[in-house]
Amino acid sequence: MSLNHAQTEAVAHNEGPCMVLAGPGSGKTLTIAKRIEYLIMKYKVRPEEILVITFTKYAAQEMKERTRRICGPSSYAVTFGTFHGIYYGILKWAYRLEPSNLLTDEEKYRMLRTLLPKVGWDQEPETDEEKDYLQELAAEIGNVKNNCMAIEAYEPVKYTTEKFRALYKDYEEEKKKCRKIDFEDMLIQCRDLFFNYPDILKKWQDKFRYILVDEFQDVNQAQYDVVRMLAEPQNNLFVVGDDDQSVYGFRGAKPGIMMEFMKDYPKAKRVLLDINYRSSAYIVNGALRVIGNNKIRFEKKIEAFQKADETVHVQEVKDPVQEAEYVLGKIKECQEKGIAYTDIAVLYRTNVDARAMSELMMEYQIPFVMKEHLNNIYEHFIAQDISSYFHLSQGEYSRKYFLQIANRPNRFFSRDSMKGGTVTYDSLREYYRDKNWMTDRVDQLEWDMKMIKDKTPYAAIQYIRKHMGYDEFLKDYAAYRKISVEDLFAVLEEIWQNSKGYRTIGDWFGHVERYGEILKEQNCKKNAAEGVNLMTMHAAKGLEFDTVFVIEADEGSSPYKKAVTDEEIEEERRLFYVAMTRAKRKLIISYVKEKNGKDMTPSRLCLNYSSTSDSSNSWESIHSSKASAAISYSSSSSMLPRSGSPSSVSLY
């Protein structure tokens, strides 16, 4: 297991701080493992004095196994753990904490839900959206702690400042009453413990004289503060990371922390692992061209160990369904060439972008594995509304269907008018027999259900939207709930577009049922090994595959629509860089021209552009590019009928 020059230089570092810039596929795990071996064998460091910190339990276990294969029994006393695991262990020792002192996610959400009315919160969630809403709220609270900020100085991103600060204070007080700590408290309280009790800090400094940190670009301020204190006074701090892969800004991670390391330790050794052993030359060069547009980064010159193989391909498709068809066709080609499903990955910015792909894979019975839980769009309240209308149109007069849609749009039907297990139009007319205007509304509902009874699902949804006023209802609903109407319409449009191809409402019901069953099965076996890998760009970090598809590379998807500042756009570019560099041999990027009834613009992230160009000008620039053919661009004439021949140009 030979090392290259840069790896050898990092491994042989003796004492004092050292930062290793390790790009994708540069052998950082091997470098860390060999570094541990060197400390033990060459410098005679006691294994129990070495601490290795990672971000996930999986990474910690992988690092431990790799080190033991290289070092053997001499490394068994080395401590491996995550930031939270190590810091919680210190707190547990200091305060005699028990598992019951840890606040579970469910307990946290329940606590927040109880506290919202007490502070006069004006953005309380609907039941349908409650879990996601509380998760986002909890993440915002965690962000305060991860950045080591006083709540009085913190400006929330989404919420009213005054009420968020009040909620934060009440939440912290409630935890104290219950003698609970949450996930972020493990960092903050460990930091406070070391600040307030120097003797305890000294104990742990004496125990861990050599500290190695993996994925250093992902540390937040609290994690960095604690690890710096632990490393004193010898400062034998060996950090390995890539600022170009810092993608956890929502957790407080910033590439600027890596920059600060060299300021905090001006005499620190810096080593660049400058050979990518994973990806072909075209992929490496194309990815570097993308990330090179970021301003906050260390400049790097990375060489590919693998020869230039297939060009990186950018594919234009009409919509997500045709994109899925295109990708599945390419997957079939891969399989015919002997590439296993497990060595293929489809990456996307958010889980929403995977819906069309997952539905089509289910229809064609292509096995796939999802690393993250994918929400079933047909469980959204909008889908439930559509489904209830469909059931009523088919003569299924269950009370729950009437209750679901009675006032969507508002017909002013009362719950008292719908009693018993079954409700009929006649029973509604009888209830409102003295109110002609109400019986007229019952008559209209009955008529509308007759109108959609024999329509295709696509035509029926269109009728519900335009003739029954459902679009207007969503606008009023969004205004009342103070939520994004665009997000609601995106869900509705997706359901509507996905209904194409089903001839009858019964066919649509069958699809929804099958989709739910298969999705539930997929979510249960997400850690299984067989099948094409479907995952977000975040989840793909640290992994590698022979063939990678990056889908929906459009403005609004990637970069994500909520990324507006320069800092946020740079993180989106880093995330796209991560996605590109997961590929070893073949990389295909696709973008859609149309989604949910709206025209889309190709992502600026996959285009050859200057920092001063807007996205439209950037796209124009690829048609005149004369650079070496590292990336090809095309639109398939078989999928997108148009005059002229499909274009193919060099992008990098």
PDB file of N, CA and C in Angstrom, residues 198-279:
ATOM      1  N   PRO A 198     -11.266  24.316  34.321  1.00  0.00           N
ATOM      2  CA  PRO A 198      -9.960  24.045  33.702  1.00  0.00           C
ATOM      3  C   PRO A 198      -9.345  22.723  34.129  1.00  0.00           C
ATOM      4  N   ASP A 199      -9.631  22.287  35.361  1.00  0.00           N
ATOM      5  CA  ASP A 199      -9.064  21.023  35.830  1.00  0.00           C
ATOM      6  C   ASP A 199      -9.624  19.832  35.050  1.00  0.00           C
ATOM      7  N   ILE A 200     -10.906  19.908  34.711  1.00  0.00           N
ATOM      8  CA  ILE A 200     -11.500  18.846  33.898  1.00  0.00           C
ATOM      9  C   ILE A 200     -10.929  18.881  32.485  1.00  0.00           C
ATOM     10  N   LEU A 201     -10.779  20.071  31.946  1.00  0.00           N
ATOM     11  CA  LEU A 201     -10.173  20.217  30.631  1.00  0.00           C
ATOM     12  C   LEU A 201      -8.783  19.604  30.616  1.00  0.00           C
ATOM     13  N   LYS A 202      -7.999  19.883  31.663  1.00  0.00           N
ATOM     14  CA  LYS A 202      -6.629  19.371  31.759  1.00  0.00           C
ATOM     15  C   LYS A 202      -6.616  17.836  31.736  1.00  0.00           C
ATOM     16  N   LYS A 203      -7.572  17.241  32.409  1.00  0.00           N
ATOM     17  CA  LYS A 203      -7.656  15.783  32.434  1.00  0.00           C
ATOM     18  C   LYS A 203      -7.785  15.221  31.019  1.00  0.00           C
ATOM     19  N   TRP A 204      -8.661  15.817  30.240  1.00  0.00           N
ATOM     20  CA  TRP A 204      -8.891  15.299  28.891  1.00  0.00           C
ATOM     21  C   TRP A 204      -7.765  15.690  27.934  1.00  0.00           C
ATOM     22  N   GLN A 205      -7.118  16.815  28.177  1.00  0.00           N
ATOM     23  CA  GLN A 205      -5.945  17.176  27.378  1.00  0.00           C
ATOM     24  C   GLN A 205      -4.820  16.175  27.595  1.00  0.00           C
ATOM     25  N   ASP A 206      -4.638  15.741  28.835  1.00  0.00           N
ATOM     26  CA  ASP A 206      -3.604  14.759  29.150  1.00  0.00           C
ATOM     27  C   ASP A 206      -3.923  13.398  28.533  1.00  0.00           C
ATOM     28  N   LYS A 207      -5.197  13.096  28.425  1.00  0.00           N
ATOM     29  CA  LYS A 207      -5.597  11.810  27.875  1.00  0.00           C
ATOM     30  C   LYS A 207      -5.372  11.756  26.370  1.00  0.00           C
ATOM     31  N   PHE A 208      -5.790  12.820  25.658  1.00  0.00           N
ATOM     32  CA  PHE A 208      -5.680  12.854  24.201  1.00  0.00           C
ATOM     33  C   PHE A 208      -4.624  13.867  23.772  1.00  0.00           C
ATOM     34  N   ARG A 209      -3.398  13.390  23.533  1.00  0.00           N
ATOM     35  CA  ARG A 209      -2.304  14.279  23.176  1.00  0.00           C
ATOM     36  C   ARG A 209      -2.193  14.469  21.670  1.00  0.00           C
ATOM     37  N   TYR A 210      -2.824  13.565  20.894  1.00  0.00           N
ATOM     38  CA  TYR A 210      -2.815  13.663  19.436  1.00  0.00           C
ATOM     39  C   TYR A 210      -4.252  13.525  18.934  1.00  0.00           C
ATOM     40  N   ILE A 211      -4.697  14.536  18.219  1.00  0.00           N
ATOM     41  CA  ILE A 211      -6.089  14.553  17.751  1.00  0.00           C
ATOM     42  C   ILE A 211      -6.105  14.643  16.228  1.00  0.00           C
ATOM     43  N   LEU A 212      -6.853  13.736  15.612  1.00  0.00           N
ATOM     44  CA  LEU A 212      -7.032  13.729  14.166  1.00  0.00           C
ATOM     45  C   LEU A 212      -8.511  13.942  13.860  1.00  0.00           C
ATOM     46  N   VAL A 213      -8.809  14.873  12.971  1.00  0.00           N
ATOM     47  CA  VAL A 213     -10.198  15.193  12.623  1.00  0.00           C
ATOM     48  C   VAL A 213     -10.418  14.939  11.138  1.00  0.00           C
ATOM     49  N   ASP A 214     -11.382  14.086  10.843  1.00  0.00           N
ATOM     50  CA  ASP A 214     -11.761  13.800   9.466  1.00  0.00           C
ATOM     51  C   ASP A 214     -12.900  14.726   9.034  1.00  0.00           C
ATOM     52  N   GLU A 215     -12.987  15.005   7.730  1.00  0.00           N
ATOM     53  CA  GLU A 215     -14.036  15.878   7.168  1.00  0.00           C
ATOM     54  C   GLU A 215     -14.087  17.212   7.912  1.00  0.00           C
ATOM     55  N   PHE A 216     -12.935  17.814   8.068  1.00  0.00           N
ATOM     56  CA  PHE A 216     -12.831  19.036   8.855  1.00  0.00           C
ATOM     57  C   PHE A 216     -13.662  20.178   8.276  1.00  0.00           C
ATOM     58  N   GLN A 217     -13.923  20.140   6.978  1.00  0.00           N
ATOM     59  CA  GLN A 217     -14.700  21.218   6.362  1.00  0.00           C
ATOM     60  C   GLN A 217     -16.136  21.280   6.885  1.00  0.00           C
ATOM     61  N   ASP A 218     -16.589  20.219   7.568  1.00  0.00           N
ATOM     62  CA  ASP A 218     -17.965  20.160   8.043  1.00  0.00           C
ATOM     63  C   ASP A 218     -18.135  20.607   9.490  1.00  0.00           C
ATOM     64  N   VAL A 219     -17.045  21.047  10.147  1.00  0.00           N
ATOM     65  CA  VAL A 219     -17.172  21.444  11.547  1.00  0.00           C
ATOM     66  C   VAL A 219     -17.900  22.771  11.663  1.00  0.00           C
ATOM     67  N   ASN A 220     -18.666  22.905  12.745  1.00  0.00           N
ATOM     68  CA  ASN A 220     -19.251  24.198  13.067  1.00  0.00           C
ATOM     69  C   ASN A 220     -18.421  24.858  14.160  1.00  0.00           C
ATOM     70  N   GLN A 221     -18.802  26.057  14.532  1.00  0.00           N
ATOM     71  CA  GLN A 221     -17.996  26.828  15.465  1.00  0.00           C
ATOM     72  C   GLN A 221     -17.872  26.144  16.818  1.00  0.00           C
ATOM     73  N   ALA A 222     -18.956  25.568  17.313  1.00  0.00           N
ATOM     74  CA  ALA A 222     -18.924  24.902  18.614  1.00  0.00           C
ATOM     75  C   ALA A 222     -17.969  23.711  18.601  1.00  0.00           C
ATOM     76  N   GLN A 223     -18.023  22.903  17.562  1.00  0.00           N
ATOM     77  CA  GLN A 223     -17.134  21.754  17.448  1.00  0.00           C
ATOM     78  C   GLN A 223     -15.675  22.193  17.373  1.00  0.00           C
ATOM     79  N   TYR A 224     -15.433  23.247  16.612  1.00  0.00           N
ATOM     80  CA  TYR A 224     -14.072  23.747  16.453  1.00  0.00           C
ATOM     81  C   TYR A 224     -13.529  24.295  17.779  1.00  0.00           C
ATOM     82  N   ASP A 225     -14.357  25.036  18.493  1.00  0.00           N
ATOM     83  CA  ASP A 225     -13.931  25.603  19.775  1.00  0.00           C
ATOM     84  C   ASP A 225     -13.493  24.512  20.744  1.00  0.00           C
ATOM     85  N   VAL A 226     -14.266  23.445  20.833  1.00  0.00           N
ATOM     86  CA  VAL A 226     -13.963  22.379  21.787  1.00  0.00           C
ATOM     87  C   VAL A 226     -12.707  21.620  21.386  1.00  0.00           C
ATOM     88  N   VAL A 227     -12.586  21.303  20.096  1.00  0.00           N
ATOM     89  CA  VAL A 227     -11.423  20.533  19.663  1.00  0.00           C
ATOM     90  C   VAL A 227     -10.143  21.352  19.816  1.00  0.00           C
ATOM     91  N   ARG A 228     -10.215  22.659  19.659  1.00  0.00           N
ATOM     92  CA  ARG A 228      -9.055  23.511  19.884  1.00  0.00           C
ATOM     93  C   ARG A 228      -8.627  23.489  21.349  1.00  0.00           C
ATOM     94  N   MET A 229      -9.605  23.547  22.240  1.00  0.00           N
ATOM     95  CA  MET A 229      -9.281  23.492  23.663  1.00  0.00           C
ATOM     96  C   MET A 229      -8.666  22.151  24.029  1.00  0.00           C
ATOM     97  N   LEU A 230      -9.207  21.068  23.462  1.00  0.00           N
ATOM     98  CA  LEU A 230      -8.685  19.737  23.743  1.00  0.00           C
ATOM     99  C   LEU A 230      -7.232  19.584  23.285  1.00  0.00           C
ATOM    100  N   ALA A 231      -6.893  20.234  22.182  1.00  0.00           N
ATOM    101  CA  ALA A 231      -5.566  20.066  21.583  1.00  0.00           C
ATOM    102  C   ALA A 231      -4.468  20.829  22.320  1.00  0.00           C
ATOM    103  N   GLU A 232      -4.843  21.797  23.129  1.00  0.00           N
ATOM    104  CA  GLU A 232      -3.837  22.592  23.835  1.00  0.00           C
ATOM    105  C   GLU A 232      -3.141  21.755  24.916  1.00  0.00           C
ATOM    106  N   PRO A 233      -1.956  22.069  25.305  1.00  0.00           N
ATOM    107  CA  PRO A 233      -1.078  23.116  24.773  1.00  0.00           C
ATOM    108  C   PRO A 233      -0.183  22.647  23.628  1.00  0.00           C
ATOM    109  N   GLN A 234      -0.112  21.312  23.414  1.00  0.00           N
ATOM    110  CA  GLN A 234       0.799  20.816  22.371  1.00  0.00           C
ATOM    111  C   GLN A 234       0.315  21.167  20.958  1.00  0.00           C
ATOM    112  N   ASN A 235      -0.994  21.280  20.810  1.00  0.00           N
ATOM    113  CA  ASN A 235      -1.599  21.583  19.512  1.00  0.00           C
ATOM    114  C   ASN A 235      -1.228  20.555  18.442  1.00  0.00           C
ATOM    115  N   ASN A 236      -1.204  19.309  18.866  1.00  0.00           N
ATOM    116  CA  ASN A 236      -0.984  18.225  17.909  1.00  0.00           C
ATOM    117  C   ASN A 236      -2.319  17.904  17.223  1.00  0.00           C
ATOM    118  N   LEU A 237      -2.735  18.840  16.412  1.00  0.00           N
ATOM    119  CA  LEU A 237      -4.053  18.782  15.776  1.00  0.00           C
ATOM    120  C   LEU A 237      -3.867  18.551  14.277  1.00  0.00           C
ATOM    121  N   PHE A 238      -4.286  17.398  13.826  1.00  0.00           N
ATOM    122  CA  PHE A 238      -4.129  16.963  12.443  1.00  0.00           C
ATOM    123  C   PHE A 238      -5.517  16.926  11.809  1.00  0.00           C
ATOM    124  N   VAL A 239      -5.816  17.916  10.965  1.00  0.00           N
ATOM    125  CA  VAL A 239      -7.162  18.010  10.382  1.00  0.00           C
ATOM    126  C   VAL A 239      -7.107  17.717   8.893  1.00  0.00           C
ATOM    127  N   VAL A 240      -8.093  16.946   8.434  1.00  0.00           N
ATOM    128  CA  VAL A 240      -8.158  16.533   7.033  1.00  0.00           C
ATOM    129  C   VAL A 240      -9.524  16.931   6.482  1.00  0.00           C
ATOM    130  N   GLY A 241      -9.530  17.638   5.365  1.00  0.00           N
ATOM    131  CA  GLY A 241     -10.807  18.047   4.789  1.00  0.00           C
ATOM    132  C   GLY A 241     -10.622  18.732   3.456  1.00  0.00           C
ATOM    133  N   ASP A 242     -11.740  19.108   2.885  1.00  0.00           N
ATOM    134  CA  ASP A 242     -11.760  19.783   1.591  1.00  0.00           C
ATOM    135  C   ASP A 242     -12.790  20.900   1.668  1.00  0.00           C
ATOM    136  N   ASP A 243     -12.315  22.140   1.660  1.00  0.00           N
ATOM    137  CA  ASP A 243     -13.242  23.258   1.746  1.00  0.00           C
ATOM    138  C   ASP A 243     -14.225  23.283   0.584  1.00  0.00           C
ATOM    139  N   ASP A 244     -13.852  22.677  -0.545  1.00  0.00           N
ATOM    140  CA  ASP A 244     -14.752  22.614  -1.692  1.00  0.00           C
ATOM    141  C   ASP A 244     -15.909  21.641  -1.476  1.00  0.00           C
ATOM    142  N   GLN A 245     -15.865  20.867  -0.405  1.00  0.00           N
ATOM    143  CA  GLN A 245     -16.943  19.932  -0.100  1.00  0.00           C
ATOM    144  C   GLN A 245     -17.660  20.293   1.198  1.00  0.00           C
ATOM    145  N   SER A 246     -17.587  21.550   1.589  1.00  0.00           N
ATOM    146  CA  SER A 246     -18.308  22.027   2.767  1.00  0.00           C
ATOM    147  C   SER A 246     -19.760  22.296   2.370  1.00  0.00           C
ATOM    148  N   VAL A 247     -20.680  21.421   2.778  1.00  0.00           N
ATOM    149  CA  VAL A 247     -22.061  21.492   2.282  1.00  0.00           C
ATOM    150  C   VAL A 247     -23.095  21.446   3.400  1.00  0.00           C
ATOM    151  N   TYR A 248     -22.673  21.705   4.615  1.00  0.00           N
ATOM    152  CA  TYR A 248     -23.608  21.640   5.735  1.00  0.00           C
ATOM    153  C   TYR A 248     -23.763  22.990   6.417  1.00  0.00           C
ATOM    154  N   GLY A 249     -23.965  24.028   5.606  1.00  0.00           N
ATOM    155  CA  GLY A 249     -24.162  25.364   6.157  1.00  0.00           C
ATOM    156  C   GLY A 249     -25.348  25.446   7.087  1.00  0.00           C
ATOM    157  N   PHE A 250     -26.386  24.630   6.834  1.00  0.00           N
ATOM    158  CA  PHE A 250     -27.575  24.643   7.698  1.00  0.00           C
ATOM    159  C   PHE A 250     -27.268  24.106   9.094  1.00  0.00           C
ATOM    160  N   ARG A 251     -26.118  23.435   9.269  1.00  0.00           N
ATOM    161  CA  ARG A 251     -25.686  22.980  10.584  1.00  0.00           C
ATOM    162  C   ARG A 251     -24.581  23.857  11.156  1.00  0.00           C
ATOM    163  N   GLY A 252     -24.290  24.960  10.486  1.00  0.00           N
ATOM    164  CA  GLY A 252     -23.275  25.873  10.983  1.00  0.00           C
ATOM    165  C   GLY A 252     -21.903  25.682  10.384  1.00  0.00           C
ATOM    166  N   ALA A 253     -21.745  24.667   9.502  1.00  0.00           N
ATOM    167  CA  ALA A 253     -20.455  24.430   8.864  1.00  0.00           C
ATOM    168  C   ALA A 253     -20.190  25.493   7.805  1.00  0.00           C
ATOM    169  N   LYS A 254     -18.957  25.993   7.782  1.00  0.00           N
ATOM    170  CA  LYS A 254     -18.574  27.013   6.808  1.00  0.00           C
ATOM    171  C   LYS A 254     -17.131  26.780   6.374  1.00  0.00           C
ATOM    172  N   PRO A 255     -16.862  26.939   5.080  1.00  0.00           N
ATOM    173  CA  PRO A 255     -15.476  26.771   4.631  1.00  0.00           C
ATOM    174  C   PRO A 255     -14.541  27.779   5.270  1.00  0.00           C
ATOM    175  N   GLY A 256     -15.111  28.903   5.733  1.00  0.00           N
ATOM    176  CA  GLY A 256     -14.298  29.921   6.396  1.00  0.00           C
ATOM    177  C   GLY A 256     -13.590  29.412   7.628  1.00  0.00           C
ATOM    178  N   ILE A 257     -14.148  28.383   8.286  1.00  0.00           N
ATOM    179  CA  ILE A 257     -13.505  27.813   9.464  1.00  0.00           C
ATOM    180  C   ILE A 257     -12.176  27.166   9.073  1.00  0.00           C
ATOM    181  N   MET A 258     -12.145  26.528   7.905  1.00  0.00           N
ATOM    182  CA  MET A 258     -10.878  25.975   7.424  1.00  0.00           C
ATOM    183  C   MET A 258      -9.873  27.095   7.158  1.00  0.00           C
ATOM    184  N   MET A 259     -10.351  28.198   6.620  1.00  0.00           N
ATOM    185  CA  MET A 259      -9.472  29.347   6.395  1.00  0.00           C
ATOM    186  C   MET A 259      -8.922  29.867   7.729  1.00  0.00           C
ATOM    187  N   GLU A 260      -9.796  29.882   8.743  1.00  0.00           N
ATOM    188  CA  GLU A 260      -9.396  30.379  10.056  1.00  0.00           C
ATOM    189  C   GLU A 260      -8.317  29.511  10.686  1.00  0.00           C
ATOM    190  N   PHE A 261      -8.312  28.221  10.354  1.00  0.00           N
ATOM    191  CA  PHE A 261      -7.326  27.319  10.934  1.00  0.00           C
ATOM    192  C   PHE A 261      -5.908  27.822  10.691  1.00  0.00           C
ATOM    193  N   MET A 262      -5.649  28.263   9.473  1.00  0.00           N
ATOM    194  CA  MET A 262      -4.307  28.743   9.148  1.00  0.00           C
ATOM    195  C   MET A 262      -3.998  30.067   9.836  1.00  0.00           C
ATOM    196  N   LYS A 263      -5.029  30.840  10.175  1.00  0.00           N
ATOM    197  CA  LYS A 263      -4.823  32.070  10.941  1.00  0.00           C
ATOM    198  C   LYS A 263      -4.607  31.764  12.419  1.00  0.00           C
ATOM    199  N   ASP A 264      -5.373  30.784  12.930  1.00  0.00           N
ATOM    200  CA  ASP A 264      -5.226  30.398  14.332  1.00  0.00           C
ATOM    201  C   ASP A 264      -3.890  29.696  14.578  1.00  0.00           C
ATOM    202  N   TYR A 265      -3.397  28.993  13.555  1.00  0.00           N
ATOM    203  CA  TYR A 265      -2.121  28.284  13.658  1.00  0.00           C
ATOM    204  C   TYR A 265      -1.235  28.703  12.495  1.00  0.00           C
ATOM    205  N   PRO A 266      -0.658  29.882  12.557  1.00  0.00           N
ATOM    206  CA  PRO A 266       0.107  30.412  11.414  1.00  0.00           C
ATOM    207  C   PRO A 266       1.322  29.574  11.035  1.00  0.00           C
ATOM    208  N   LYS A 267       1.818  28.765  11.962  1.00  0.00           N
ATOM    209  CA  LYS A 267       2.967  27.918  11.669  1.00  0.00           C
ATOM    210  C   LYS A 267       2.559  26.499  11.290  1.00  0.00           C
ATOM    211  N   ALA A 268       1.277  26.292  11.111  1.00  0.00           N
ATOM    212  CA  ALA A 268       0.788  24.957  10.780  1.00  0.00           C
ATOM    213  C   ALA A 268       1.293  24.505   9.422  1.00  0.00           C
ATOM    214  N   LYS A 269       1.574  23.224   9.333  1.00  0.00           N
ATOM    215  CA  LYS A 269       1.948  22.621   8.067  1.00  0.00           C
ATOM    216  C   LYS A 269       0.688  22.450   7.214  1.00  0.00           C
ATOM    217  N   ARG A 270       0.790  22.711   5.918  1.00  0.00           N
ATOM    218  CA  ARG A 270      -0.337  22.518   5.018  1.00  0.00           C
ATOM    219  C   ARG A 270       0.090  21.620   3.867  1.00  0.00           C
ATOM    220  N   VAL A 271      -0.679  20.570   3.639  1.00  0.00           N
ATOM    221  CA  VAL A 271      -0.371  19.597   2.589  1.00  0.00           C
ATOM    222  C   VAL A 271      -1.589  19.440   1.695  1.00  0.00           C
ATOM    223  N   LEU A 272      -1.371  19.454   0.391  1.00  0.00           N
ATOM    224  CA  LEU A 272      -2.436  19.225  -0.580  1.00  0.00           C
ATOM    225  C   LEU A 272      -2.288  17.834  -1.175  1.00  0.00           C
ATOM    226  N   LEU A 273      -3.297  16.990  -0.978  1.00  0.00           N
ATOM    227  CA  LEU A 273      -3.342  15.700  -1.669  1.00  0.00           C
ATOM    228  C   LEU A 273      -3.869  15.973  -3.070  1.00  0.00           C
ATOM    229  N   ASP A 274      -2.975  15.991  -4.022  1.00  0.00           N
ATOM    230  CA  ASP A 274      -3.271  16.569  -5.334  1.00  0.00           C
ATOM    231  C   ASP A 274      -3.543  15.558  -6.437  1.00  0.00           C
ATOM    232  N   ILE A 275      -3.766  14.306  -6.074  1.00  0.00           N
ATOM    233  CA  ILE A 275      -4.084  13.291  -7.081  1.00  0.00           C
ATOM    234  C   ILE A 275      -5.446  12.682  -6.767  1.00  0.00           C
ATOM    235  N   ASN A 276      -6.352  12.716  -7.746  1.00  0.00           N
ATOM    236  CA  ASN A 276      -7.667  12.084  -7.623  1.00  0.00           C
ATOM    237  C   ASN A 276      -7.571  10.685  -8.232  1.00  0.00           C
ATOM    238  N   TYR A 277      -7.712   9.652  -7.395  1.00  0.00           N
ATOM    239  CA  TYR A 277      -7.615   8.270  -7.848  1.00  0.00           C
ATOM    240  C   TYR A 277      -8.969   7.703  -8.275  1.00  0.00           C
ATOM    241  N   ARG A 278     -10.025   8.430  -8.029  1.00  0.00           N
ATOM    242  CA  ARG A 278     -11.379   7.918  -8.255  1.00  0.00           C
ATOM    243  C   ARG A 278     -11.863   8.146  -9.674  1.00  0.00           C
ATOM    244  N   SER A 279     -11.862   9.386 -10.120  1.00  0.00           N
ATOM    245  CA  SER A 279     -12.572   9.783 -11.329  1.00  0.00           C
ATOM    246  C   SER A 279     -11.654   9.917 -12.537  1.00  0.00           C
TER     247      SER A 279
END
